[in-house]
Short mmCIF file of C-alpha atoms in Angstrom, two decimals:
data_model
loop_
_atom_site.label_atom_id
_atom_site.label_comp_id
_atom_site.label_asym_id
_atom_site.label_seq_id
_atom_site.Cartn_x
_atom_site.Cartn_y
_atom_site.Cartn_z
CA MET O 1 -0.18 -0.55 -0.61
CA ARG O 2 1.41 3.46 -0.95
CA ILE O 3 0.87 5.93 1.21
CA LEU O 4 0.92 9.20 0.05
CA GLN O 5 3.14 12.31 1.52
CA ALA O 6 2.31 16.18 0.95
CA PRO O 7 5.01 18.06 -0.15
CA ALA O 8 7.35 19.72 2.17
CA SER O 9 6.69 23.07 0.58
CA VAL O 10 2.98 23.07 1.71
CA TYR O 11 4.33 22.20 4.95
CA VAL O 12 6.67 24.70 5.49
CA THR O 13 4.52 27.67 3.88
CA SER O 14 1.43 26.69 6.24
CA GLN O 15 4.04 27.16 9.05
CA CYS O 16 4.87 30.26 7.85
CA SER O 17 1.53 31.90 7.21
CA LYS O 18 0.22 31.12 10.99
CA SER O 19 3.78 32.48 12.04
CA ARG O 20 2.61 36.02 10.01
CA ASP O 21 -0.52 35.51 11.59
CA ALA O 22 0.38 35.14 15.28
CA LYS O 23 2.79 38.27 14.98
CA PHE O 24 0.28 40.66 13.35
CA LEU O 25 -2.40 39.57 15.43
CA ASN O 26 0.23 40.34 18.27
CA GLY O 27 0.81 43.86 16.59
CA CYS O 28 -2.31 44.68 16.26
CA ILE O 29 -3.03 43.34 20.00
CA LEU O 30 0.14 45.92 21.15
CA GLN O 31 -1.09 49.10 18.79
CA SER O 32 -4.47 48.31 20.46
CA ALA O 33 -2.18 48.53 23.50
CA MET O 34 -0.61 51.70 23.14
CA LEU O 35 -3.49 53.42 21.44
CA GLU O 36 -5.40 52.68 24.65
CA SER O 37 -2.37 53.36 26.33
CA LEU O 38 -1.95 57.14 25.31
CA LEU O 39 -6.23 57.29 24.94
CA SER O 40 -5.69 56.74 28.52
CA ARG O 41 -2.74 58.80 29.45
CA ARG O 42 -4.23 62.02 27.33
CA ILE O 43 -7.81 61.74 28.98
CA VAL O 44 -5.29 62.08 32.36
CA GLN O 45 -3.79 65.18 31.44
CA ARG O 46 -7.54 66.31 30.94
CA ARG O 47 -8.54 65.64 33.53
CA VAL O 48 -5.09 67.68 35.32
CA CYS O 49 -5.82 70.51 32.64
CA LEU O 50 -9.75 70.74 33.98
CA THR O 51 -8.91 70.62 37.17
CA ARG O 52 -5.77 73.51 36.64
CA ARG O 53 -8.78 75.72 35.06
CA CYS O 54 -11.09 75.26 38.02
CA VAL O 55 -8.38 75.62 40.06
CA ASN O 56 -7.31 78.63 38.45
CA SER O 57 -10.96 80.05 37.75
CA ILE O 58 -11.39 79.69 41.31
CA SER O 59 -8.19 81.96 42.50
CA GLY O 60 -9.10 84.16 40.08
CA LYS O 61 -12.58 84.88 41.29
CA ALA O 62 -11.17 84.77 45.34
CA ALA O 63 -8.57 87.61 43.24
CA SER O 64 -11.43 89.53 41.45
CA LEU O 65 -13.48 89.16 45.29
CA ASP O 66 -10.37 90.16 46.76
CA ASP O 67 -10.01 93.16 45.07
CA ASP O 68 -13.17 94.16 45.08
CA ALA O 69 -13.59 94.32 48.74
CA ALA O 70 -9.88 95.96 48.80
CA SER O 71 -12.02 98.36 46.36
CA MET O 72 -15.17 98.64 48.43
CA LEU O 73 -12.97 99.60 51.59
CA THR O 74 -10.73 102.33 49.23
CA ARG O 75 -13.82 104.35 48.60
CA GLU O 76 -15.50 103.71 52.30
CA ALA O 77 -12.28 105.10 53.48
CA GLU O 78 -12.40 107.76 50.69
CA SER O 79 -16.01 108.61 51.76
CA ASP O 80 -14.91 109.07 55.74
CA VAL O 81 -12.01 111.31 54.26
CA LEU O 82 -14.65 113.76 52.19
CA LYS O 83 -17.01 113.41 54.87
CA ALA O 84 -13.94 115.11 57.55
CA LEU O 85 -13.24 117.97 55.55
CA SER O 86 -16.74 118.66 54.63
CA GLN O 87 -16.58 120.07 58.11
CA ILE O 88 -13.86 123.07 57.03
CA ILE O 89 -16.35 126.13 55.73
CA ASP O 90 -14.68 128.38 53.29
CA PRO O 91 -16.85 132.08 55.11
CA ASP O 92 -16.72 133.75 51.91
CA PHE O 93 -18.30 131.15 50.22
CA GLY O 94 -20.56 130.18 53.41
CA THR O 95 -19.72 126.34 51.47
CA ASP O 96 -18.15 123.64 52.61
CA ILE O 97 -14.38 123.18 51.53
CA VAL O 98 -15.38 119.97 49.26
CA SER O 99 -18.69 121.17 47.87
CA CYS O 100 -16.57 124.14 46.47
CA GLY O 101 -14.15 121.67 44.72
CA PHE O 102 -11.32 122.73 46.66
CA VAL O 103 -9.91 118.47 47.38
CA LYS O 104 -7.89 116.92 44.30
CA ASP O 105 -6.00 114.32 43.69
CA LEU O 106 -6.75 112.33 47.06
CA ASP O 107 -5.32 109.16 48.00
CA VAL O 108 -5.96 107.03 50.36
CA ASP O 109 -4.47 104.00 51.48
CA ASP O 110 -5.96 102.10 54.61
CA ALA O 111 -3.67 99.11 55.21
CA SER O 112 -1.24 101.29 55.85
CA GLY O 113 -3.31 104.68 57.44
CA GLU O 114 -2.30 106.80 54.93
CA VAL O 115 -3.49 109.97 53.32
CA SER O 116 -2.57 112.48 50.78
CA PHE O 117 -4.51 115.64 48.71
CA ARG O 118 -4.32 118.38 47.55
CA LEU O 119 -6.00 121.21 48.34
CA GLU O 120 -6.54 123.73 45.45
CA LEU O 121 -7.32 127.11 46.74
CA THR O 122 -9.17 129.95 43.77
CA THR O 123 -6.33 132.32 44.89
CA PRO O 124 -2.39 131.87 46.27
CA ALA O 125 -3.25 134.91 48.02
CA CYS O 126 -5.64 133.25 50.19
CA PRO O 127 -5.70 135.09 53.63
CA ILE O 128 -6.99 131.57 55.32
CA LYS O 129 -4.84 129.09 53.66
CA ASP O 130 -2.72 128.22 56.69
CA VAL O 131 -6.27 127.72 58.91
CA PHE O 132 -7.80 125.29 55.98
CA GLU O 133 -4.40 123.56 55.75
CA GLN O 134 -4.28 123.11 59.83
CA LYS O 135 -8.29 122.25 59.91
CA ALA O 136 -7.77 119.93 56.81
CA ASN O 137 -5.17 118.20 58.96
CA GLU O 138 -6.59 117.58 61.73
CA VAL O 139 -9.39 116.40 60.72
CA VAL O 140 -8.69 113.62 58.98
CA ALA O 141 -5.72 112.81 61.44
CA ALA O 142 -8.66 112.35 64.08
CA LEU O 143 -10.16 109.80 61.79
CA PRO O 144 -8.89 106.38 63.67
CA TRP O 145 -7.68 104.37 60.90
CA VAL O 146 -5.03 107.46 60.16
CA LYS O 147 -1.71 107.59 60.95
CA ASN O 148 -0.20 109.75 58.87
CA VAL O 149 -1.93 113.02 56.53
CA ASN O 150 0.02 114.96 54.23
CA VAL O 151 -1.66 117.93 52.97
CA THR O 152 -0.36 120.25 49.85
CA MET O 153 -1.23 123.48 49.02
CA SER O 154 -2.28 124.99 45.68
CA ALA O 155 -4.82 127.69 43.18
CA GLN O 156 -6.37 127.66 40.65
CA PRO O 157 -4.40 128.44 37.24
CA ALA O 158 -4.38 132.15 36.52
CA LYS O 159 -7.44 132.43 33.83
CA GLN O 160 -9.75 134.28 33.09
CA ILE O 161 -13.97 133.42 33.52
CA PHE O 162 -14.67 134.78 29.91
CA ALA O 163 -10.64 134.68 28.87
CA ALA O 164 -12.44 133.40 24.94
CA GLN O 165 -13.28 137.12 24.72
CA LEU O 166 -10.58 139.14 25.63
CA PRO O 167 -6.93 139.83 23.39
CA ALA O 168 -4.61 136.96 24.25
CA GLY O 169 -2.09 139.10 26.72
CA LEU O 170 -5.36 139.17 29.39
CA GLN O 171 -6.46 135.81 28.34
CA LYS O 172 -3.83 134.29 31.76
CA ILE O 173 -5.26 137.35 34.48
CA SER O 174 -7.41 136.30 37.11
CA ASN O 175 -8.90 139.57 37.71
CA ILE O 176 -8.25 143.06 37.04
CA ILE O 177 -8.75 145.88 39.81
CA ALA O 178 -9.43 149.60 39.14
CA VAL O 179 -7.61 151.99 41.70
CA SER O 180 -9.90 155.33 41.15
CA SER O 181 -11.04 158.18 42.46
CA CYS O 182 -11.80 160.51 39.46
CA LYS O 183 -10.23 163.50 41.29
CA GLY O 184 -6.41 163.82 41.48
CA GLY O 185 -4.07 164.31 44.26
CA VAL O 186 -5.36 161.89 46.38
CA GLY O 187 -3.08 159.42 46.64
CA LYS O 188 -4.66 157.20 44.29
CA SER O 189 -1.66 156.50 42.93
CA THR O 190 -0.05 155.45 46.59
CA VAL O 191 -2.55 153.48 46.96
CA ALA O 192 -2.34 151.25 43.47
CA VAL O 193 1.67 150.36 43.69
CA ASN O 194 0.76 149.86 48.02
CA LEU O 195 -2.11 147.91 47.25
CA ALA O 196 -0.35 145.57 44.72
CA TYR O 197 2.80 145.19 46.37
CA THR O 198 0.53 144.25 49.70
CA LEU O 199 -0.98 141.30 47.46
CA ALA O 200 2.37 140.20 46.11
CA GLY O 201 3.14 139.32 49.72
CA MET O 202 0.86 137.44 50.16
CA GLY O 203 1.45 135.54 47.94
CA ALA O 204 -0.18 136.63 44.43
CA ARG O 205 1.24 137.23 40.82
CA VAL O 206 1.01 140.70 40.33
CA GLY O 207 0.69 143.19 37.43
CA ILE O 208 0.42 147.46 37.57
CA PHE O 209 -1.13 149.41 34.80
CA ASP O 210 -0.32 152.91 35.41
CA ALA O 211 -3.15 154.06 32.90
CA ASP O 212 -2.23 157.60 33.68
CA VAL O 213 -0.57 159.06 30.09
CA TYR O 214 -0.77 162.28 31.32
CA GLY O 215 0.78 162.14 34.62
CA PRO O 216 2.27 159.10 34.55
CA SER O 217 3.34 158.44 38.20
CA LEU O 218 4.98 154.98 38.23
CA PRO O 219 8.53 155.81 37.43
CA THR O 220 8.01 158.21 40.03
CA MET O 221 7.30 155.49 42.49
CA VAL O 222 8.66 152.48 41.90
CA SER O 223 12.51 151.53 40.77
CA PRO O 224 13.23 148.58 38.16
CA GLU O 225 16.46 148.45 36.74
CA ASN O 226 14.99 147.92 33.43
CA ARG O 227 12.96 151.22 32.90
CA LEU O 228 11.91 151.04 29.31
CA LEU O 229 10.05 149.22 28.23
CA GLU O 230 11.08 146.04 25.44
CA MET O 231 8.83 145.35 22.36
CA ASN O 232 9.12 141.43 20.66
CA PRO O 233 9.19 141.87 17.28
CA GLU O 234 8.41 138.76 16.42
CA LYS O 235 5.40 138.62 18.38
CA LYS O 236 4.83 142.45 17.86
CA ILE O 237 3.81 142.12 21.99
CA ILE O 238 5.21 144.49 25.16
CA ILE O 239 7.14 142.93 27.16
CA PRO O 240 6.70 144.52 30.81
CA THR O 241 9.67 145.61 32.77
CA GLU O 242 9.48 144.01 36.53
CA TYR O 243 10.79 145.42 39.83
CA MET O 244 10.73 143.06 43.02
CA GLY O 245 8.37 140.95 41.44
CA VAL O 246 5.52 142.94 40.13
CA LYS O 247 4.99 143.30 36.38
CA MET O 248 4.62 146.95 35.27
CA VAL O 249 3.82 149.23 32.08
CA SER O 250 3.14 152.77 32.21
CA PHE O 251 3.41 155.39 29.10
CA GLY O 252 6.17 156.45 31.32
CA PHE O 253 8.80 153.69 30.51
CA ALA O 254 7.52 153.90 27.06
CA GLY O 255 10.31 156.39 26.32
CA GLN O 256 8.50 159.09 25.67
CA GLY O 257 7.45 161.14 29.68
CA ARG O 258 4.67 162.29 29.83
CA ALA O 259 1.68 163.26 26.38
CA ILE O 260 0.75 165.89 24.92
CA MET O 261 -1.70 164.54 23.13
CA ARG O 262 -5.86 164.63 22.00
CA GLY O 263 -8.59 162.09 23.96
CA PRO O 264 -9.15 159.63 21.23
CA MET O 265 -5.80 159.13 20.80
CA VAL O 266 -4.74 158.56 24.29
CA SER O 267 -7.81 156.31 24.32
CA GLY O 268 -5.86 154.27 21.86
CA VAL O 269 -2.11 154.31 23.03
CA ILE O 270 -3.89 153.07 26.82
CA ASN O 271 -5.79 150.43 24.76
CA GLN O 272 -2.26 149.05 22.88
CA LEU O 273 -0.06 149.37 25.88
CA LEU O 274 -2.83 147.43 28.11
CA THR O 275 -3.65 144.83 25.62
CA THR O 276 -0.46 144.09 23.48
CA THR O 277 1.27 143.90 26.60
CA GLU O 278 2.70 139.93 28.01
CA TRP O 279 1.49 139.97 31.36
CA GLY O 280 1.70 136.20 31.21
CA GLU O 281 -0.14 134.63 34.08
CA LEU O 282 -1.42 136.87 36.74
CA ASP O 283 -3.40 136.82 39.90
CA TYR O 284 -4.15 140.18 40.03
CA LEU O 285 -3.56 143.29 37.25
CA VAL O 286 -4.46 146.57 39.63
CA ILE O 287 -5.04 149.51 36.61
CA ASP O 288 -3.60 153.06 38.34
CA MET O 289 -6.97 154.77 36.64
CA PRO O 290 -6.75 158.32 35.56
CA PRO O 291 -8.96 161.00 36.95
CA GLY O 292 -12.71 161.88 35.50
CA THR O 293 -15.31 159.87 33.86
CA GLY O 294 -14.77 160.70 30.38
CA ASP O 295 -13.46 158.69 27.15
CA ILE O 296 -10.61 157.33 28.92
CA GLN O 297 -11.75 155.75 31.73
CA LEU O 298 -14.87 154.64 29.75
CA THR O 299 -12.67 152.91 27.26
CA LEU O 300 -10.57 151.07 30.10
CA CYS O 301 -14.01 149.49 31.31
CA GLN O 302 -14.92 148.56 28.31
CA VAL O 303 -11.72 147.06 26.80
CA VAL O 304 -10.97 145.00 30.22
CA PRO O 305 -13.94 143.13 32.21
CA LEU O 306 -12.55 144.57 35.54
CA THR O 307 -13.22 142.04 38.21
CA ALA O 308 -13.82 144.95 41.15
CA ALA O 309 -12.72 149.09 41.86
CA VAL O 310 -11.11 150.44 44.98
CA ILE O 311 -12.11 154.46 45.52
CA VAL O 312 -9.51 156.51 46.94
CA THR O 313 -11.07 160.17 48.41
CA THR O 314 -10.06 161.84 51.42
CA PRO O 315 -11.95 163.96 54.04
CA GLN O 316 -13.35 166.79 52.10
CA LYS O 317 -16.56 167.34 50.68
CA LEU O 318 -14.80 168.24 47.55
CA ALA O 319 -13.40 165.18 47.20
CA PHE O 320 -16.92 163.40 47.40
CA ILE O 321 -18.56 164.38 45.31
CA ASP O 322 -15.82 163.99 42.03
CA VAL O 323 -15.85 160.57 43.81
CA ALA O 324 -19.22 159.88 43.62
CA LYS O 325 -19.57 160.18 39.67
CA GLY O 326 -17.05 157.30 39.65
CA VAL O 327 -18.82 155.65 41.66
CA ARG O 328 -21.48 155.84 39.29
CA MET O 329 -20.03 154.56 36.40
CA PHE O 330 -18.44 151.72 37.79
CA SER O 331 -22.48 150.79 38.66
CA LYS O 332 -23.70 151.67 35.35
CA LEU O 333 -20.88 149.25 33.92
CA ARG O 334 -21.39 146.89 36.30
CA VAL O 335 -18.16 146.56 37.94
CA PRO O 336 -18.73 146.54 40.97
CA CYS O 337 -16.90 148.63 44.81
CA VAL O 338 -15.66 146.49 47.35
CA ALA O 339 -13.78 149.32 49.10
CA VAL O 340 -13.04 153.13 50.38
CA VAL O 341 -9.61 153.78 50.93
CA GLU O 342 -9.75 157.82 53.10
CA ASN O 343 -6.65 158.84 52.47
CA MET O 344 -4.88 161.82 54.88
CA CYS O 345 -7.73 161.23 57.21
CA HIS O 346 -5.87 162.05 60.36
CA PHE O 347 -2.55 161.81 62.36
CA ASP O 348 -1.51 160.96 66.24
CA ALA O 349 0.77 164.28 68.50
CA ASP O 350 0.48 164.76 72.27
CA GLY O 351 -1.32 160.99 72.64
CA LYS O 352 -4.60 163.19 70.95
CA ARG O 353 -5.86 162.12 67.00
CA PHE O 354 -6.42 164.94 64.85
CA TYR O 355 -8.50 165.51 61.60
CA PRO O 356 -7.04 168.63 60.36
CA PHE O 357 -8.92 167.82 56.69
CA GLY O 358 -12.38 167.56 58.55
CA ARG O 359 -14.74 163.96 58.70
CA GLY O 360 -17.04 161.27 56.78
CA SER O 361 -15.99 161.75 52.81
CA GLY O 362 -15.09 158.05 52.77
CA SER O 363 -18.33 156.87 55.95
CA GLN O 364 -20.72 159.18 53.55
CA VAL O 365 -19.34 157.14 50.01
CA VAL O 366 -19.85 154.17 52.13
CA GLU O 367 -23.35 154.84 53.44
CA GLN O 368 -24.80 156.02 50.14
CA PHE O 369 -23.75 153.22 47.84
CA GLY O 370 -23.29 150.65 49.91
CA ILE O 371 -20.32 149.97 49.48
CA PRO O 372 -19.24 147.37 52.56
CA HIS O 373 -15.60 148.17 53.33
CA LEU O 374 -13.53 151.67 54.50
CA PHE O 375 -10.41 151.80 54.96
CA ASP O 376 -8.03 154.94 56.98
CA LEU O 377 -5.21 156.29 55.92
CA PRO O 378 -2.95 158.28 58.56
CA ILE O 379 -0.74 161.30 57.41
CA ARG O 380 2.83 159.67 57.55
CA PRO O 381 5.84 162.11 56.51
CA THR O 382 7.04 157.95 55.62
CA LEU O 383 4.34 156.81 53.64
CA SER O 384 4.83 160.69 50.83
CA ALA O 385 8.80 159.68 51.12
CA SER O 386 8.37 156.04 49.70
CA GLY O 387 6.10 157.39 47.53
CA ASP O 388 8.90 159.80 45.97
CA SER O 389 12.35 157.30 46.20
CA GLY O 390 11.09 154.82 43.98
CA MET O 391 10.46 152.29 47.96
CA PRO O 392 6.71 151.40 48.07
CA GLU O 393 6.06 152.24 51.87
CA VAL O 394 4.52 148.05 52.29
CA VAL O 395 8.63 147.28 51.49
CA ALA O 396 10.43 149.22 52.81
CA ASP O 397 8.04 149.03 56.74
CA PRO O 398 6.36 145.93 56.34
CA GLN O 399 5.51 146.30 60.19
CA GLY O 400 4.07 149.78 60.22
CA ASP O 401 0.49 150.94 60.40
CA VAL O 402 0.78 151.67 57.03
CA ALA O 403 0.72 148.32 56.02
CA GLU O 404 -1.43 147.11 58.41
CA VAL O 405 -3.76 149.26 56.79
CA PHE O 406 -2.42 147.87 53.18
CA GLN O 407 -2.54 144.65 54.87
CA ASN O 408 -6.22 144.13 55.37
CA LEU O 409 -7.25 145.95 52.45
CA GLY O 410 -5.13 143.02 50.70
CA VAL O 411 -7.60 140.46 52.56
CA CYS O 412 -10.21 142.11 51.67
CA VAL O 413 -9.99 142.56 47.66
CA VAL O 414 -8.89 138.81 47.84
CA GLN O 415 -11.99 137.73 49.28
CA GLN O 416 -14.22 139.93 47.59
CA CYS O 417 -12.48 139.28 44.17
CA ALA O 418 -13.62 135.49 44.89
CA LYS O 419 -16.84 135.87 45.64
CA ILE O 420 -17.63 137.95 42.99
CA ARG O 421 -16.20 135.52 40.56
CA GLN O 422 -18.03 132.53 42.45
CA GLN O 423 -21.03 134.97 41.81
CA VAL O 424 -20.79 135.62 37.89
CA SER O 425 -19.65 131.74 37.10
CA THR O 426 -22.99 130.28 38.49
CA ALA O 427 -25.54 133.75 37.81
CA VAL O 428 -27.07 131.96 34.80
CA MET O 429 -26.54 128.13 34.37
CA TYR O 430 -28.86 125.37 31.93
CA ASP O 431 -30.07 122.69 34.31
CA LYS O 432 -30.87 119.60 32.00
CA SER O 433 -32.26 117.66 34.54
CA ILE O 434 -35.89 120.22 34.19
CA LYS O 435 -34.43 121.98 31.25
CA ALA O 436 -34.85 125.26 32.93
CA ILE O 437 -32.56 128.20 32.61
CA LYS O 438 -31.35 129.10 36.77
CA VAL O 439 -31.15 132.78 37.31
CA LYS O 440 -29.04 134.51 39.95
CA VAL O 441 -28.02 137.98 39.37
CA PRO O 442 -24.72 138.65 40.93
CA ASP O 443 -25.41 141.32 44.39
CA SER O 444 -29.27 139.59 44.41
CA ASN O 445 -30.99 136.96 46.57
CA GLU O 446 -33.25 136.24 44.07
CA GLU O 447 -33.15 132.93 42.16
CA PHE O 448 -35.89 132.44 39.17
CA LEU O 449 -36.23 129.87 36.27
CA LEU O 450 -36.99 130.53 32.92
CA HIS O 451 -37.19 128.72 29.83
CA PRO O 452 -34.74 128.60 27.19
CA ALA O 453 -37.32 129.05 24.18
CA THR O 454 -38.60 132.66 26.52
CA VAL O 455 -35.08 133.26 27.10
CA ARG O 456 -34.62 133.42 22.52
CA ARG O 457 -37.31 134.90 21.51
CA ASN O 458 -36.13 137.56 23.71
CA ASP O 459 -32.66 138.65 21.49
CA ARG O 460 -32.63 142.03 21.12
CA SER O 461 -30.07 141.72 18.56
CA ALA O 462 -30.58 143.37 15.04
CA GLN O 463 -31.10 139.76 14.01
CA SER O 464 -34.09 139.55 15.68
CA VAL O 465 -35.54 143.14 16.17
CA ASP O 466 -35.04 145.52 12.72
CA GLU O 467 -33.10 148.56 14.24
CA TRP O 468 -34.83 151.32 12.49
CA THR O 469 -38.17 150.80 12.66
CA GLY O 470 -38.50 148.14 15.70
CA GLU O 471 -40.10 145.88 14.23
CA GLN O 472 -40.14 142.31 15.28
CA LYS O 473 -38.27 140.52 13.02
CA LEU O 474 -37.97 137.08 14.92
CA GLN O 475 -41.05 135.70 15.29
CA TYR O 476 -42.12 132.77 18.13
CA SER O 477 -43.26 130.67 15.86
CA ASP O 478 -39.57 130.90 14.17
CA ILE O 479 -38.55 128.76 18.00
CA PRO O 480 -38.32 124.98 18.82
CA GLU O 481 -41.26 125.02 22.68
CA ASP O 482 -37.64 122.42 23.32
CA ILE O 483 -34.85 124.86 21.76
CA GLU O 484 -31.75 124.02 24.42
CA PRO O 485 -28.24 126.32 24.97
CA GLU O 486 -25.90 124.52 24.25
CA GLU O 487 -22.97 127.23 26.04
CA ILE O 488 -23.95 129.82 28.11
CA ARG O 489 -20.54 132.10 29.00
CA PRO O 490 -20.21 134.77 31.60
CA MET O 491 -19.45 138.07 29.84
CA GLY O 492 -18.12 140.82 32.37
CA ASN O 493 -20.48 141.18 35.07
CA TYR O 494 -23.39 142.50 33.06
CA ALA O 495 -24.46 140.13 30.77
CA VAL O 496 -23.86 136.16 29.62
CA SER O 497 -23.51 134.59 26.31
CA ILE O 498 -25.96 132.21 24.77
CA GLN O 499 -24.62 130.22 22.49
CA TRP O 500 -27.97 128.05 20.18
CA PRO O 501 -27.93 124.99 18.70
CA ASP O 502 -28.84 127.34 15.82
CA GLY O 503 -25.80 128.67 15.63
CA PHE O 504 -26.72 131.99 17.05
CA SER O 505 -24.96 133.88 19.69
CA GLN O 506 -27.09 135.69 21.78
CA ILE O 507 -25.91 138.34 24.50
CA ALA O 508 -28.40 138.39 27.35
CA PRO O 509 -27.95 141.05 30.13
CA TYR O 510 -28.63 140.72 33.96
CA ASP O 511 -31.31 143.48 33.34
CA GLN O 512 -32.85 141.70 30.28
CA LEU O 513 -33.24 138.74 31.67
CA GLN O 514 -34.73 139.57 34.94
CA SER O 515 -36.88 141.45 32.86
CA MET O 516 -38.61 138.05 30.84
CA GLU O 517 -41.13 136.04 32.04
CA ARG O 518 -40.79 133.40 34.61
CA LEU O 519 -41.82 129.88 35.28
CA VAL O 520 -43.86 129.77 38.25
CA ASP O 521 -44.20 126.07 38.41
CA VAL O 522 -40.76 124.49 38.90
CA PRO O 523 -40.86 121.54 36.37
CA GLN O 524 -40.51 117.39 37.81
CA PRO O 525 -36.49 116.67 36.87
CA ILE O 526 -36.38 114.18 34.04
CA PRO O 527 -35.00 110.95 34.96
CA ALA O 528 -30.96 110.47 33.55
#
């Protein structure tokens, strides 16, 4: 019997095939295991990332909560400081210094107990700035958590309330003071110069303008090293001369001595000297007014926005008659007279006080015209001599009786100017919440409301009323009932300029505003 055998190659092939299948299977298993391991690793990594994100999120939220808590504590601390400072009342404005906007750059660190802030006053010559600083330190230091207080004193930058309407040289002057008598020989220039140097001694930046072209006094009363005015040829502006920190301009420094010219030419010269001078930043410009109430005086009052006037007189009745004319002129031009100085009113000898020129002129001016302050200047040989020597009396003898009178006058001028600026800047304002114009004319306790459309319809300019016939060109229906002013700016002490959406700029004098129909039913505030 023959036995058939399978070929060896077939067996070998089969064995090889099985071997390859096994290897492939093992490879697949290994690859699957590797994939599973990699997937498992990625899942773990993802879980770790998610965990980290969760932790970071919780940490971020915790940090945010810490920041919010710290911010809340800081706000509470700032509120405590402001509440403490609101106890300090400005005697001129009758309002606390926080409401006046004096507190600036408040920085509080409640953790360390450190508090710092700046008190920005209306003028560097503020007579009670040291009192403000002391009280501010005391009330803030009294807070239980405060360990250290740092108070810095400063003053608002010198700037006119209505700077945009002025020549460039006058735009950085805060207050312009006229010293006037309307009569020659009463000591007006002496008062002007000594007042200027008193204000400078109080810390203010001061200038003097000698407006008497016919008889300039400034070159005699002061002794600047440079006695000639200089002109900047490129800018075509006058550079004022300076003496002991006070800037000054006088026709006497123009190199031509006294003027011999007619009135209209004099007005032009004064206008040029005053408006083309580069005064820089000044807190007070004192104008030594020439005698009289004519063209020159009116030009000065109309060219520059006088903040206030100081009236100088002597005890004689004749002086009072002329001074009264000047006071009436300032009244018509809406320039408030804040003080009367009665010069050469008395002298002391043998323990007695003598009044060689009589008494009563100064007090009569005060009583008749309601000027609030009267200052008596005694007869002093040194006061006259200082005017001739070129050294003002308040500089030569800062502790004397005359210097004391001028110190009191300086304090009065500073306080009254601050009040006037505050009154003028807030005299006419638009309250958007009730859509009404609030009016409180300076030197008046009356406050009233006007509808914007009423104010616009009552314009009396040539655009609204025919100048020849008086016929009304602006019709009632031309003005929408819901018109609102875009801007209200003071114009001197007598009017405001109102800018309307139709491009019209209306000049509204206080007198006219007072005569308009008023709102009786006060509108309810419109929610924001």
